[in-house]
Coordinates of C-alpha atoms in Angstrom, one line a residue:
M17 CA 16.3 4.1 37.5
S18 CA 14.7 2.5 40.5
D19 CA 12.3 -0.2 41.3
A20 CA 10.1 2.7 42.8
D21 CA 10.2 4.1 39.4
L22 CA 9.4 1.6 37.3
A23 CA 6.5 0.8 39.5
A24 CA 5.8 3.7 39.2
I25 CA 4.4 3.7 35.2
A26 CA 3.3 0.5 35.5
P27 CA -0.2 1.8 36.3
A28 CA 0.8 3.5 32.9
A29 CA 1.6 0.8 30.8
R30 CA -1.0 -1.7 32.1
A31 CA -3.3 1.1 31.1
A32 CA -2.0 0.7 27.0
Q33 CA -1.6 -2.9 27.3
A34 CA 1.7 -3.1 27.4
P35 CA 4.4 -4.4 29.1
V36 CA 7.5 -2.6 31.8
D37 CA 10.5 -4.2 29.6
P38 CA 14.2 -4.0 29.1
A39 CA 13.8 -2.4 25.5
W40 CA 11.2 -0.2 27.2
A41 CA 12.9 0.7 30.4
A42 CA 16.2 1.4 28.6
H43 CA 13.5 3.9 26.1
L44 CA 11.8 5.4 28.3
R45 CA 15.5 7.0 30.6
R46 CA 16.5 7.8 26.6
Q47 CA 13.7 10.1 26.1
Q48 CA 13.6 11.6 30.6
L49 CA 17.4 12.5 29.4
D50 CA 16.7 14.1 26.5
L51 CA 13.5 16.1 27.7
L52 CA 15.6 17.4 31.2
A53 CA 18.4 18.5 29.2
R54 CA 16.8 20.1 27.0
Q55 CA 14.4 22.1 30.0
W56 CA 17.7 22.4 31.5
T57 CA 19.3 24.6 28.5
R58 CA 16.2 27.2 28.9
S59 CA 16.0 27.5 32.7
P60 CA 19.0 29.3 33.8
F61 CA 17.9 32.2 32.8
A62 CA 15.1 32.2 34.6
I63 CA 17.5 31.3 37.4
V64 CA 19.8 34.2 37.0
I65 CA 16.6 36.3 37.4
A66 CA 16.0 34.9 40.6
C67 CA 19.3 35.6 41.8
A68 CA 19.1 39.0 41.2
F69 CA 15.5 39.3 43.0
V70 CA 17.3 37.9 46.2
A71 CA 21.2 40.2 46.1
Y72 CA 18.2 43.1 45.5
T73 CA 16.5 42.0 48.4
V74 CA 20.2 41.5 51.0
R75 CA 21.7 44.5 49.6
N76 CA 21.8 46.5 52.0
H77 CA 21.6 44.3 55.3
A78 CA 24.7 41.7 54.1
P79 CA 28.4 42.1 53.4
L80 CA 27.8 42.9 49.4
A81 CA 31.2 39.8 48.7
L82 CA 28.9 37.6 50.1
V83 CA 25.8 38.5 47.5
G84 CA 28.4 38.6 44.9
G85 CA 30.5 35.3 45.8
W86 CA 27.2 33.9 46.1
T87 CA 25.6 34.9 43.0
L88 CA 28.8 34.3 41.0
V89 CA 29.3 30.7 42.1
L90 CA 25.2 29.7 42.1
I91 CA 25.2 30.8 38.4
A92 CA 28.5 29.5 37.3
L93 CA 27.8 26.6 38.7
L94 CA 24.1 26.3 36.1
F95 CA 26.4 27.3 33.2
A96 CA 28.6 25.0 33.9
R97 CA 25.4 22.8 34.3
R98 CA 24.0 24.1 30.9
R99 CA 27.3 23.1 29.0
F100 CA 26.7 19.5 30.3
V101 CA 23.4 19.6 29.3
Q102 CA 23.9 20.2 25.9
A103 CA 26.8 18.4 25.2
L104 CA 24.5 15.4 25.7
L105 CA 22.4 16.1 23.7
R106 CA 25.1 16.6 20.9
E107 CA 26.1 13.0 21.9
P108 CA 23.8 10.8 23.4
P109 CA 25.9 8.9 26.0
A110 CA 26.1 5.6 25.9
D111 CA 25.5 4.7 29.5
T112 CA 22.1 6.5 29.9
P113 CA 21.4 6.0 33.9
R114 CA 24.7 7.1 34.5
A115 CA 23.7 10.2 32.8
L116 CA 20.5 10.8 34.4
D117 CA 22.5 10.2 37.6
H118 CA 24.9 13.5 37.1
L119 CA 21.9 15.1 36.1
V120 CA 20.1 14.6 40.0
W121 CA 23.5 15.4 42.0
F122 CA 23.8 19.1 39.5
A123 CA 19.7 18.9 41.0
F124 CA 21.2 18.4 44.4
A125 CA 23.6 20.8 44.0
N126 CA 21.6 23.2 42.4
G127 CA 19.5 23.2 45.3
L128 CA 22.3 23.3 48.1
L129 CA 23.1 26.5 46.3
T130 CA 19.4 28.1 46.7
G131 CA 18.5 27.1 49.7
I132 CA 22.3 28.2 51.4
A133 CA 20.6 31.8 51.1
A134 CA 18.8 30.9 53.5
P135 CA 21.3 30.4 56.4
L136 CA 23.6 33.4 54.7
F137 CA 20.7 36.2 54.8
F138 CA 17.8 35.6 56.8
T139 CA 19.3 37.2 60.5
A140 CA 20.6 39.9 59.2
L141 CA 17.1 39.9 57.4
P142 CA 14.6 42.5 59.1
G143 CA 10.5 40.8 58.6
E144 CA 9.4 42.2 55.8
E145 CA 12.6 41.5 53.4
R146 CA 12.6 37.6 55.2
A147 CA 9.1 37.3 54.2
L148 CA 10.5 38.4 50.7
L149 CA 13.5 36.5 50.7
T150 CA 11.1 33.0 51.5
M151 CA 9.1 34.3 49.2
I152 CA 11.2 33.7 46.5
L153 CA 12.9 30.5 47.3
V154 CA 9.3 28.7 47.7
C155 CA 8.8 30.5 44.1
W156 CA 12.3 29.7 42.3
T157 CA 11.2 25.8 43.5
A158 CA 7.7 26.0 42.2
G159 CA 9.7 26.3 38.8
G160 CA 11.6 23.2 38.9
V161 CA 8.1 21.4 38.7
A162 CA 8.2 21.8 35.5
T163 CA 12.3 21.2 34.5
A164 CA 11.5 18.7 36.4
A165 CA 8.6 16.7 35.3
A166 CA 10.4 14.4 33.1
Y167 CA 12.6 12.9 35.8
A168 CA 10.8 12.9 39.5
R169 CA 14.4 12.4 41.3
A170 CA 16.2 15.4 40.0
F171 CA 13.2 17.3 41.8
Y172 CA 13.3 14.9 45.2
A173 CA 17.1 16.2 45.0
Y174 CA 17.0 19.9 44.7
V175 CA 13.8 20.1 46.7
A176 CA 14.3 19.2 49.6
P177 CA 18.7 21.4 50.5
A178 CA 16.5 24.0 48.7
L179 CA 13.1 24.2 51.1
L180 CA 14.4 22.8 54.6
P181 CA 17.1 25.8 55.2
I182 CA 14.9 28.5 54.7
A183 CA 11.8 26.8 57.1
A184 CA 14.3 25.9 59.7
L185 CA 15.2 28.8 59.9
W186 CA 11.3 30.2 60.9
A187 CA 10.6 27.5 63.4
L188 CA 14.1 28.3 65.4
T189 CA 12.7 32.0 65.6
G190 CA 10.4 30.5 68.5
V191 CA 7.6 32.0 67.0
P192 CA 4.4 30.5 66.6
A193 CA 3.2 31.7 63.5
N194 CA 6.8 31.9 61.9
I195 CA 6.5 27.8 63.0
V196 CA 3.5 27.5 61.3
L197 CA 5.2 29.2 58.6
A198 CA 7.6 26.8 58.3
V199 CA 5.4 23.5 58.4
L200 CA 3.6 25.6 55.3
I201 CA 6.7 25.8 54.0
V202 CA 7.1 22.3 54.0
L203 CA 4.3 21.0 53.6
F204 CA 4.2 22.7 50.2
G205 CA 7.2 21.6 49.1
L206 CA 5.4 18.3 49.4
I207 CA 2.5 19.0 47.7
Q208 CA 5.1 20.4 44.9
V209 CA 6.9 17.0 45.5
F210 CA 3.4 15.3 44.6
F211 CA 3.0 17.0 41.4
V212 CA 5.8 16.4 39.9
R213 CA 5.2 12.3 40.4
D214 CA 2.0 12.9 39.2
N215 CA 3.7 14.9 35.9
E216 CA 6.4 12.5 35.6
R217 CA 3.6 10.1 35.2
V218 CA 1.8 11.5 32.4
V219 CA 5.4 11.9 31.1
H220 CA 5.6 8.3 31.0
E221 CA 2.2 7.7 29.7
S222 CA 2.6 10.3 26.8
F223 CA 6.1 8.1 26.3
L224 CA 5.0 4.8 26.5
I225 CA 1.7 5.4 23.8
R226 CA 4.7 7.1 21.3
Y227 CA 6.4 4.4 21.7
E228 CA 3.8 1.4 21.6
N229 CA 3.0 3.5 18.4
E230 CA 6.5 3.5 17.2
R231 CA 6.6 0.0 18.5
L232 CA 3.4 -0.5 15.7
L233 CA 4.4 1.5 13.0
D234 CA 7.7 -1.1 12.9
A235 CA 5.3 -3.9 13.5
L236 CA 2.9 -2.7 10.2
E237 CA 6.3 -2.3 8.1
R238 CA 8.1 -5.7 9.0
E239 CA 4.7 -6.9 7.8
R240 CA 4.0 -5.1 4.9
Q241 CA 7.9 -5.5 3.8
E242 CA 6.4 -9.2 4.5
V243 CA 3.5 -9.1 2.4
L244 CA 5.7 -7.5 -0.5
L245 CA 8.0 -10.6 0.0
A246 CA 5.8 -12.9 -0.4
R247 CA 3.9 -11.7 -3.1
D248 CA 7.2 -11.6 -5.2
R249 CA 7.8 -15.3 -4.1
A250 CA 4.4 -15.7 -5.6
E251 CA 5.1 -13.8 -8.6
E252 CA 8.8 -16.1 -9.2
A253 CA 6.6 -19.0 -8.5
S254 CA 4.1 -17.8 -10.9
R255 CA 7.3 -17.4 -13.8
A256 CA 8.8 -20.4 -13.2
K257 CA 5.0 -22.2 -13.5
S258 CA 4.7 -20.5 -16.3
H259 CA 8.4 -21.4 -17.6
F260 CA 7.9 -24.6 -16.5
L261 CA 5.0 -25.3 -19.0
A262 CA 5.9 -23.4 -21.8
A263 CA 9.6 -25.6 -21.1
A264 CA 7.9 -29.3 -20.7
S265 CA 4.8 -28.0 -23.3
H266 CA 8.0 -27.5 -26.3
D267 CA 9.5 -30.4 -26.0
L268 CA 6.5 -32.4 -25.7
R269 CA 5.1 -31.5 -28.7
Q270 CA 7.9 -31.6 -30.4
P271 CA 7.8 -35.1 -30.6
L272 CA 3.8 -34.8 -30.6
H273 CA 3.8 -32.5 -33.9
A274 CA 6.1 -35.2 -36.4
L275 CA 3.9 -37.9 -34.5
S276 CA 0.5 -36.0 -36.0
L277 CA 2.3 -34.9 -39.6
Y278 CA 3.1 -39.3 -39.8
S279 CA -0.2 -40.3 -38.7
A280 CA -2.2 -37.1 -41.6
A281 CA 0.4 -38.9 -44.3
L282 CA -0.4 -42.7 -43.0
S283 CA -3.4 -41.7 -42.9
L284 CA -3.6 -40.2 -46.9
R285 CA -1.6 -42.9 -48.3
T286 CA -3.9 -45.9 -46.2
P287 CA -7.4 -44.7 -46.1
D288 CA -8.8 -48.4 -45.7
G289 CA -8.2 -51.1 -44.3
P290 CA -6.2 -52.0 -41.3
V291 CA -3.3 -49.6 -41.6
G292 CA -6.9 -46.9 -42.1
E293 CA -7.7 -47.9 -39.2
I294 CA -4.5 -47.9 -36.8
A295 CA -4.1 -45.3 -38.4
G296 CA -7.0 -43.2 -37.7
H297 CA -6.9 -44.5 -33.9
I298 CA -3.9 -43.0 -33.8
V299 CA -5.2 -39.4 -35.0
Q300 CA -7.8 -39.7 -32.5
T301 CA -4.7 -40.3 -29.5
L302 CA -3.1 -37.2 -30.5
D303 CA -6.3 -35.1 -30.4
S304 CA -6.9 -35.7 -26.9
L305 CA -3.4 -35.3 -26.1
S306 CA -2.9 -32.2 -28.3
A307 CA -6.0 -31.0 -26.0
L308 CA -4.7 -31.5 -23.2
L309 CA -1.5 -29.7 -24.4
D310 CA -3.7 -26.6 -25.8
S311 CA -5.0 -26.5 -22.3
L312 CA -1.8 -25.3 -20.8
L313 CA -1.1 -23.1 -24.0
D314 CA -4.9 -21.2 -23.1
I315 CA -3.6 -20.7 -19.5
S316 CA -0.1 -19.5 -20.8
R317 CA -2.1 -17.2 -23.7
L318 CA -4.4 -15.5 -21.3
D319 CA -1.8 -15.4 -18.4
A320 CA 0.9 -13.5 -21.3
G321 CA -1.7 -11.5 -22.3
A322 CA -1.9 -12.6 -25.7
V323 CA -5.6 -12.4 -26.0
R324 CA -7.8 -9.3 -26.9
P325 CA -11.2 -10.0 -26.5
E326 CA -12.9 -8.4 -30.0
L327 CA -16.9 -7.6 -29.8
R328 CA -19.4 -7.9 -31.8
R329 CA -23.5 -8.3 -32.0
V330 CA -23.7 -12.2 -31.2
N331 CA -27.5 -14.6 -31.4
V332 CA -26.9 -16.0 -28.0
K333 CA -29.4 -18.6 -30.1
A334 CA -26.7 -19.5 -32.8
V335 CA -23.6 -20.1 -29.7
L336 CA -26.4 -22.3 -27.6
E337 CA -27.2 -24.5 -30.1
R338 CA -23.8 -25.2 -31.4
I339 CA -23.0 -26.7 -28.0
E340 CA -26.3 -28.4 -28.0
A341 CA -25.0 -30.6 -31.1
D342 CA -21.3 -30.9 -30.3
F343 CA -22.7 -32.4 -26.8
R344 CA -25.6 -34.1 -27.6
P345 CA -23.5 -37.3 -28.5
V346 CA -22.1 -36.8 -25.1
A347 CA -24.9 -37.0 -23.2
G348 CA -26.9 -40.1 -25.1
A349 CA -23.0 -42.3 -24.4
K350 CA -23.0 -41.4 -20.1
G351 CA -27.5 -41.6 -20.3
L352 CA -27.6 -37.8 -19.5
A353 CA -30.7 -35.8 -20.3
F354 CA -29.5 -32.9 -22.0
R355 CA -32.1 -30.0 -21.9
V356 CA -31.0 -27.1 -23.5
T357 CA -33.1 -23.2 -23.3
A358 CA -32.2 -21.4 -26.3
L359 CA -33.3 -17.7 -26.5
D360 CA -33.0 -16.0 -29.7
T361 CA -31.6 -12.7 -28.4
E362 CA -28.3 -10.7 -28.5
V363 CA -25.8 -9.6 -26.7
E364 CA -22.0 -8.1 -27.8
T365 CA -18.9 -9.9 -26.1
D366 CA -16.3 -12.1 -27.9
P367 CA -17.9 -15.0 -30.1
V368 CA -15.3 -16.9 -29.9
L369 CA -14.4 -16.2 -26.1
L370 CA -18.1 -16.8 -25.0
E371 CA -18.6 -20.0 -26.4
R372 CA -15.0 -21.2 -25.1
V373 CA -16.5 -20.2 -21.4
V374 CA -20.4 -22.1 -21.9
R375 CA -18.6 -25.0 -23.5
N376 CA -15.8 -25.2 -20.5
L377 CA -18.8 -25.1 -18.3
V378 CA -20.6 -27.5 -19.8
D379 CA -17.8 -30.3 -20.2
N380 CA -17.2 -29.2 -16.6
A381 CA -21.1 -30.9 -15.9
F382 CA -21.4 -34.1 -18.3
K383 CA -17.6 -34.8 -16.4
Y384 CA -19.0 -34.5 -13.0
T385 CA -22.8 -36.1 -13.0
A386 CA -22.8 -39.6 -13.3
A387 CA -26.8 -40.0 -13.5
G388 CA -29.9 -37.3 -14.3
S389 CA -29.3 -34.6 -16.6
V390 CA -27.6 -31.6 -17.6
M391 CA -29.1 -27.8 -18.5
L392 CA -28.2 -25.6 -20.1
A393 CA -29.9 -22.3 -20.3
T394 CA -30.8 -18.2 -21.1
E395 CA -32.7 -16.0 -18.7
S396 CA -33.8 -12.9 -20.8
G397 CA -33.8 -9.8 -18.3
E398 CA -34.7 -6.0 -19.6
R399 CA -31.2 -5.4 -19.6
T400 CA -29.3 -8.7 -18.8
V401 CA -29.2 -12.0 -20.2
R402 CA -28.0 -14.8 -17.7
I403 CA -26.8 -18.2 -19.1
T404 CA -26.6 -20.8 -16.7
V405 CA -25.7 -24.4 -16.3
R406 CA -27.3 -27.2 -14.6
D407 CA -26.4 -30.6 -13.2
T408 CA -27.4 -33.4 -11.2
G409 CA -23.8 -33.8 -10.0
A410 CA -22.1 -34.6 -6.5
G411 CA -22.3 -30.9 -5.9
I412 CA -19.2 -28.6 -4.7
P413 CA -18.8 -28.0 -0.7
A414 CA -18.6 -24.6 0.3
A415 CA -14.5 -24.8 1.5
E416 CA -13.3 -26.2 -2.2
R417 CA -16.1 -23.4 -4.1
E418 CA -12.5 -21.4 -4.6
R419 CA -10.1 -24.1 -5.1
I420 CA -11.5 -25.6 -7.8
F421 CA -11.2 -22.5 -10.2
G422 CA -7.3 -23.1 -9.0
E423 CA -5.0 -24.7 -12.1
F424 CA -5.0 -28.6 -11.6
Y425 CA -7.3 -29.5 -9.0
Q426 CA -10.2 -31.6 -9.2
I427 CA -13.2 -32.8 -6.8
G428 CA -13.4 -37.1 -6.3
N429 CA -9.9 -37.9 -8.9
P430 CA -7.0 -38.6 -7.0
E431 CA -5.9 -40.9 -8.9
R432 CA -5.6 -37.8 -12.0
D433 CA -7.6 -40.1 -14.5
R434 CA -7.3 -38.5 -18.6
S435 CA -10.5 -39.1 -19.0
Q436 CA -11.5 -35.9 -16.5
G437 CA -9.5 -33.9 -18.1
L438 CA -6.3 -31.9 -16.2
G439 CA -8.2 -29.4 -13.9
L440 CA -7.7 -27.0 -16.1
G441 CA -11.1 -25.8 -17.2
L442 CA -12.5 -23.5 -15.1
S443 CA -9.0 -21.9 -14.4
I444 CA -9.6 -21.4 -17.5
V445 CA -13.0 -20.4 -17.9
Q446 CA -12.5 -17.7 -14.7
R447 CA -9.3 -16.2 -17.1
L448 CA -11.7 -15.4 -19.7
A449 CA -14.9 -14.2 -18.3
R450 CA -11.9 -11.6 -16.2
L451 CA -11.5 -11.1 -19.8
L452 CA -14.4 -10.2 -20.7
G453 CA -16.0 -8.4 -17.6
L454 CA -18.0 -10.7 -16.6
Q455 CA -18.5 -12.6 -13.0
V456 CA -19.0 -16.6 -13.0
E457 CA -21.5 -17.5 -10.3
L458 CA -21.8 -21.0 -8.8
D459 CA -24.4 -22.2 -6.6
S460 CA -24.3 -25.3 -5.1
E461 CA -25.1 -28.0 -2.6
P462 CA -22.9 -31.9 -2.0
G463 CA -25.3 -34.6 -3.4
R464 CA -27.6 -31.8 -5.5
G465 CA -25.7 -31.0 -8.2
S466 CA -24.4 -27.6 -9.4
T467 CA -24.9 -24.3 -11.5
F468 CA -22.2 -22.1 -12.7
A469 CA -24.2 -19.1 -14.5
I470 CA -22.8 -15.2 -16.6
T471 CA -24.6 -12.8 -16.9
L472 CA -24.6 -10.2 -20.2
A473 CA -26.1 -7.0 -21.3
H474 CA -28.2 -6.5 -24.3
A475 CA -26.6 -5.4 -27.3
A476 CA -27.7 -2.2 -28.7
R477 CA -31.0 -2.3 -30.8
S478 CA -28.5 -1.2 -34.0
G479 CA -26.2 -3.3 -36.7
A480 CA -27.0 -7.4 -37.0
A481 CA -25.8 -9.8 -35.0
S482 CA -23.2 -12.2 -36.2
P483 CA -23.7 -15.7 -35.1
G484 CA -21.2 -16.8 -33.1
A485 CA -17.5 -18.1 -34.0
P486 CA -17.7 -19.4 -36.7
A487 CA -17.5 -23.4 -37.8
P488 CA -14.4 -24.8 -38.5
A489 CA -14.3 -24.7 -42.3
K490 CA -13.5 -28.4 -43.7
T491 CA -11.0 -28.8 -46.0
G492 CA -10.9 -32.3 -48.6
T493 CA -8.6 -32.7 -52.0
P494 CA -5.1 -30.7 -51.9
V495 CA -5.8 -26.8 -53.4
F496 CA -2.6 -26.1 -53.4
D497 CA -0.9 -26.6 -57.0
A498 CA 2.7 -27.2 -56.4
A499 CA 2.5 -24.5 -53.9
R500 CA 6.1 -24.3 -53.2
V501 CA 6.6 -24.1 -49.6
L502 CA 10.2 -23.8 -47.8
V503 CA 10.1 -25.3 -44.3
I504 CA 12.2 -23.8 -41.5
D505 CA 12.8 -26.5 -38.7
D506 CA 15.6 -27.3 -36.4
E507 CA 13.9 -31.0 -35.8
P508 CA 14.8 -34.0 -38.6
A509 CA 11.5 -35.7 -37.5
V510 CA 9.7 -32.8 -38.3
R511 CA 11.4 -31.4 -41.4
L512 CA 10.8 -35.1 -42.3
G513 CA 7.3 -35.9 -41.6
M514 CA 5.9 -31.9 -42.8
R515 CA 8.2 -33.0 -46.5
T516 CA 5.5 -35.8 -46.6
L517 CA 2.4 -34.7 -46.1
L518 CA 2.4 -31.4 -48.3
E519 CA 4.3 -33.5 -51.1
L520 CA 1.1 -35.5 -50.6
W521 CA -0.8 -32.6 -50.7
G522 CA 0.6 -31.6 -54.0
C523 CA 3.0 -29.2 -52.4
R524 CA 7.0 -28.6 -53.7
V525 CA 9.0 -28.7 -50.3
A526 CA 12.4 -27.6 -49.6
A527 CA 13.1 -28.2 -45.7
C528 CA 15.9 -26.2 -43.9
S529 CA 17.0 -26.0 -40.4
G530 CA 18.1 -22.1 -40.8
Y531 CA 18.8 -19.4 -42.1
A532 CA 22.1 -20.3 -43.3
E533 CA 20.8 -23.1 -45.0
A534 CA 18.5 -21.4 -46.3
E535 CA 20.3 -18.5 -47.4
R536 CA 22.1 -21.9 -49.1
L537 CA 19.1 -23.4 -50.9
I538 CA 18.4 -19.8 -52.6
D539 CA 21.6 -19.1 -53.9
D540 CA 22.4 -23.0 -55.0
D541 CA 18.6 -24.2 -56.1
A542 CA 17.4 -20.9 -57.2
L543 CA 15.1 -21.4 -54.7
D544 CA 11.7 -19.6 -55.6
V545 CA 9.2 -19.4 -52.8
D546 CA 5.3 -19.1 -52.0
L547 CA 4.9 -19.8 -49.0
I548 CA 7.2 -20.4 -45.6
I549 CA 6.3 -22.6 -42.6
A550 CA 9.3 -21.7 -40.0
D551 CA 9.4 -23.3 -36.4
F552 CA 9.2 -20.3 -33.9
R553 CA 12.2 -21.2 -31.9
L554 CA 15.4 -22.6 -34.1
R555 CA 19.0 -23.5 -32.9
Q556 CA 21.5 -21.6 -31.4
G557 CA 19.1 -18.4 -30.3
E558 CA 17.7 -17.9 -34.0
S559 CA 14.6 -17.0 -33.9
G560 CA 11.9 -17.9 -36.6
I561 CA 10.2 -14.8 -36.9
E562 CA 13.8 -12.6 -37.4
T563 CA 14.6 -16.0 -40.3
V564 CA 11.5 -15.3 -41.8
H565 CA 12.2 -11.6 -42.1
R566 CA 15.7 -11.9 -43.4
L567 CA 14.5 -14.0 -46.0
R568 CA 11.3 -11.3 -47.1
A569 CA 14.1 -9.1 -47.5
R570 CA 15.9 -11.0 -50.8
L571 CA 12.6 -13.2 -52.0
G572 CA 10.3 -10.6 -51.4
D573 CA 6.4 -10.2 -48.9
V574 CA 6.4 -14.1 -48.9
P575 CA 3.8 -15.7 -47.3
A576 CA 4.2 -16.7 -43.5
L577 CA 3.4 -19.4 -41.1
L578 CA 4.8 -19.8 -37.3
V579 CA 4.7 -23.0 -35.9
S580 CA 6.1 -23.4 -32.5
G581 CA 5.3 -25.7 -29.4
D582 CA 6.9 -22.8 -27.4
T583 CA 3.8 -21.3 -24.6
A584 CA 6.3 -19.1 -22.8
P585 CA 3.9 -15.4 -22.5
E586 CA 7.0 -13.4 -23.5
R587 CA 7.4 -15.6 -26.6
L588 CA 3.3 -15.4 -27.8
R589 CA 3.7 -12.1 -27.6
E590 CA 6.1 -11.7 -29.3
A591 CA 4.2 -14.0 -32.4
Q592 CA 1.7 -11.0 -31.6
A593 CA 3.5 -8.4 -32.9
S594 CA 5.2 -10.1 -35.7
G595 CA 1.7 -10.2 -37.7
M596 CA 2.2 -13.3 -39.0
P597 CA -0.4 -16.8 -38.2
L598 CA 0.9 -19.1 -35.3
L599 CA -0.2 -22.8 -35.0
H600 CA 0.6 -24.1 -32.1
K601 CA 2.2 -28.4 -32.2
P602 CA 1.2 -30.9 -32.3
V603 CA -1.1 -29.1 -35.6
P604 CA -3.2 -31.0 -37.0
A605 CA -3.4 -31.5 -40.5
D606 CA -6.9 -29.8 -41.3
K607 CA -5.8 -26.6 -39.4
L608 CA -2.5 -26.6 -41.3
K609 CA -4.6 -26.7 -44.5
Q610 CA -6.7 -24.3 -43.6
A611 CA -3.8 -22.2 -42.4
M612 CA -2.1 -22.6 -45.4
A613 CA -5.0 -22.1 -47.8
G614 CA -5.6 -18.5 -46.0
V615 CA -2.3 -17.4 -46.2
L616 CA -1.9 -18.4 -50.0
R617 CA -5.3 -16.5 -50.6
R618 CA -4.1 -12.9 -49.5

């Protein structure tokens, strides 16, 4: 493509806001070659008809051999050109500019053979036939305006040798009228040149628009692939995070569980005196650490879809009064006013999950309020109940309002003070709210505090309301009456701790590390079992669920509890599908006793 051609398409390129670059120029040449070749595969048939008109016009005034020879040469050239362009269409050439140059030479040869009809036949013709020959040649060249619109150089090479001979012959007659006719023929050729140039510009613009559309589609597809790749990476990172949390939680919970069992046994053996006081401090510390690990577990359980709401009628006042009772000592210790407005109204939701949402919001308010007050209030509308938690804390900057719902993110705790938690409370709130179909609203102003709110629908009028989540049952002295318990755990320290605690509760305990050892106990000691407490994940890939099923095949439908430090989502789903109660290490003594009593009563 010449510099002049590139300059001709520059306005179109600027109009489409795309620069003329080498890639576009190469694309344009390929499109021009393709369109010109396709046009030329159809044009020979029209040219053959034009040849027939010329032959018919000069048949009585020129030798037949001359007419026939001219016609055959022209037709042979046309069909040679047609075969050439068909080959180009079948197999696009590697050198597009060279192929276009060949087409320009074909156009010049075609114009030369067309124009040579004038010197061959003009002088032998009378006036009317001369005019008819001129009209045929002029119309002949006009047909090239459409066929060569994709590449103007081809038309330029064709029109000059096709029209100049007939114009020159009219001018050489010396007759003024004929000279004027010659000038008109030349002007007509120039007008055709301008038309072709304008048509080429339109074609270039259409090519450019299509080219830009293709580039945009390619760019959009690349961006889509990049988004998909980024999403896959984010999902992989989330899975890796969950697996890391599960592995870290499991490894931490194993020794903590054993320590919890030993401390509970120590408290039972020496309830008074300095040793009992130390044992109490150990239990308190373990409870605090267990609460932190439970927050990690909540994240994994929610992400695993292992938590399903159980909707029922719930009395909002009962839920809020229980939260008030738990946090009233916290408010007194921090010197904060704690105001609670609890309306006696009912909603339909999961009472346990609702209480967890509100409790986390209240806990968060107390953590970040150094002076002033915390308010827990309800507002009842015609169809909804709105629960709000307001504080007079430091407030949340606008830039932080999305980030505070992320895991492990805390404002104003760069030193990671454990007393302020892990930064998981609001993340759990958001997941639980989404699970309940609620939206957590936040209104905050730095220096003036924050307000969190959730809105629930009123319950239907019929039916009795649940007071909310039941309070944990109080457990006291052992009630198991020499129950025979089989403990299965691959950690020796856990087995020993469990045996010590259960025997203090009056149980008869057999402990083993897996199914093979349990089978030996059954065979050698004629073991009779009232309850199985099995670790979820045992050595060498053995599953506690599968082990319980195999033992039940021998012992009957023995009640069983699963105990696990594994928080991986897939493990949680497996445990839920098994139908066995699942306790998470470290298990507090009271919770273990309550779970044992529950399954033994069934």
